[in-house]
């Protein structure tokens, strides 16, 4: 699922996704300021990147890996 989404990313979507991964607590307004764009544009890029579903999938895998290591 993630690969299908990631394969369709534009450079802009990938850039926003990278910022969120590196700064999990960052707000859309802060990203907008970093990129000199509006908060609305950040939101659009995040939606196009499928940010929420990909992050949920990433968290699922990270939890599964942690469980395997701790067992």
Tab-separated table of C-alpha atoms in Angstrom:
chain	number	residue	atom	x	y	z
A	1	UNK	CA	0.000	0.000	0.000
A	2	UNK	CA	2.717	2.462	0.974
A	3	UNK	CA	4.677	1.869	-2.210
A	4	UNK	CA	1.620	2.563	-4.356
A	5	UNK	CA	1.225	5.888	-2.603
A	6	UNK	CA	4.913	6.802	-2.505
A	7	UNK	CA	5.393	6.012	-6.199
A	8	UNK	CA	2.958	8.789	-7.084
A	9	UNK	CA	4.581	11.462	-4.915
A	10	UNK	CA	5.756	14.705	-6.431
A	11	UNK	CA	8.943	16.312	-5.183
A	12	UNK	CA	6.777	18.708	-3.151
A	13	UNK	CA	4.855	15.900	-1.472
A	14	UNK	CA	8.060	14.032	-0.668
A	15	UNK	CA	9.596	17.191	0.770
A	16	UNK	CA	6.674	17.770	3.141
A	17	UNK	CA	6.662	14.100	4.164
A	18	UNK	CA	10.394	14.216	4.935
A	19	UNK	CA	9.924	17.300	7.102
A	20	UNK	CA	7.164	15.589	9.084
A	21	UNK	CA	9.245	12.427	9.575
A	22	UNK	CA	12.190	14.450	10.827
A	23	UNK	CA	9.998	16.706	13.007
A	24	UNK	CA	6.984	14.697	14.224
A	25	UNK	CA	5.584	17.531	16.345
A	26	UNK	CA	5.822	20.209	13.643
A	27	UNK	CA	2.664	22.071	12.656
A	28	UNK	CA	1.452	22.857	9.176
A	29	UNK	CA	2.045	26.550	9.876
A	30	UNK	CA	5.654	25.863	10.792
A	31	UNK	CA	6.165	23.788	7.643
A	32	UNK	CA	4.568	26.555	5.596
A	33	UNK	CA	6.996	29.080	7.024
A	34	UNK	CA	9.977	26.794	6.294
A	35	UNK	CA	8.882	26.356	2.677
A	36	UNK	CA	7.553	29.890	2.145
A	37	UNK	CA	4.099	28.607	1.197
A	38	UNK	CA	0.658	28.823	2.799
A	39	UNK	CA	-0.644	26.435	5.432
A	40	UNK	CA	-3.330	25.430	2.927
A	41	UNK	CA	-0.659	24.339	0.431
A	42	UNK	CA	1.010	22.246	3.134
A	43	UNK	CA	-2.315	20.567	3.845
A	44	UNK	CA	-2.830	19.829	0.150
A	45	UNK	CA	0.646	18.350	-0.182
A	46	UNK	CA	0.115	16.177	2.880
A	47	UNK	CA	-3.182	14.881	1.512
A	48	UNK	CA	-1.655	14.142	-1.892
A	49	UNK	CA	1.202	12.313	-0.172
A	50	UNK	CA	-1.243	10.178	1.830
A	51	UNK	CA	0.586	11.330	4.933
A	52	UNK	CA	-1.777	9.969	7.578
A	53	UNK	CA	-2.223	6.430	6.167
A	54	UNK	CA	1.502	6.042	5.452
A	55	UNK	CA	2.423	7.254	8.952
A	56	UNK	CA	-0.095	4.838	10.476
A	57	UNK	CA	1.411	1.987	8.470
A	58	UNK	CA	4.899	3.031	9.549
A	59	UNK	CA	3.823	3.084	13.203
A	60	UNK	CA	2.256	-0.349	12.851
A	61	UNK	CA	5.484	-1.808	11.489
A	62	UNK	CA	7.603	-0.060	14.119
A	63	UNK	CA	5.404	-1.536	16.864
A	64	UNK	CA	5.546	-5.017	15.341
A	65	UNK	CA	9.323	-4.829	15.066
A	66	UNK	CA	9.610	-3.679	18.682
A	67	UNK	CA	7.400	-6.576	19.804
A	68	UNK	CA	9.554	-9.095	17.934
A	69	UNK	CA	12.733	-7.674	19.438
A	70	UNK	CA	11.302	-7.717	22.964
A	71	UNK	CA	9.990	-11.296	22.789
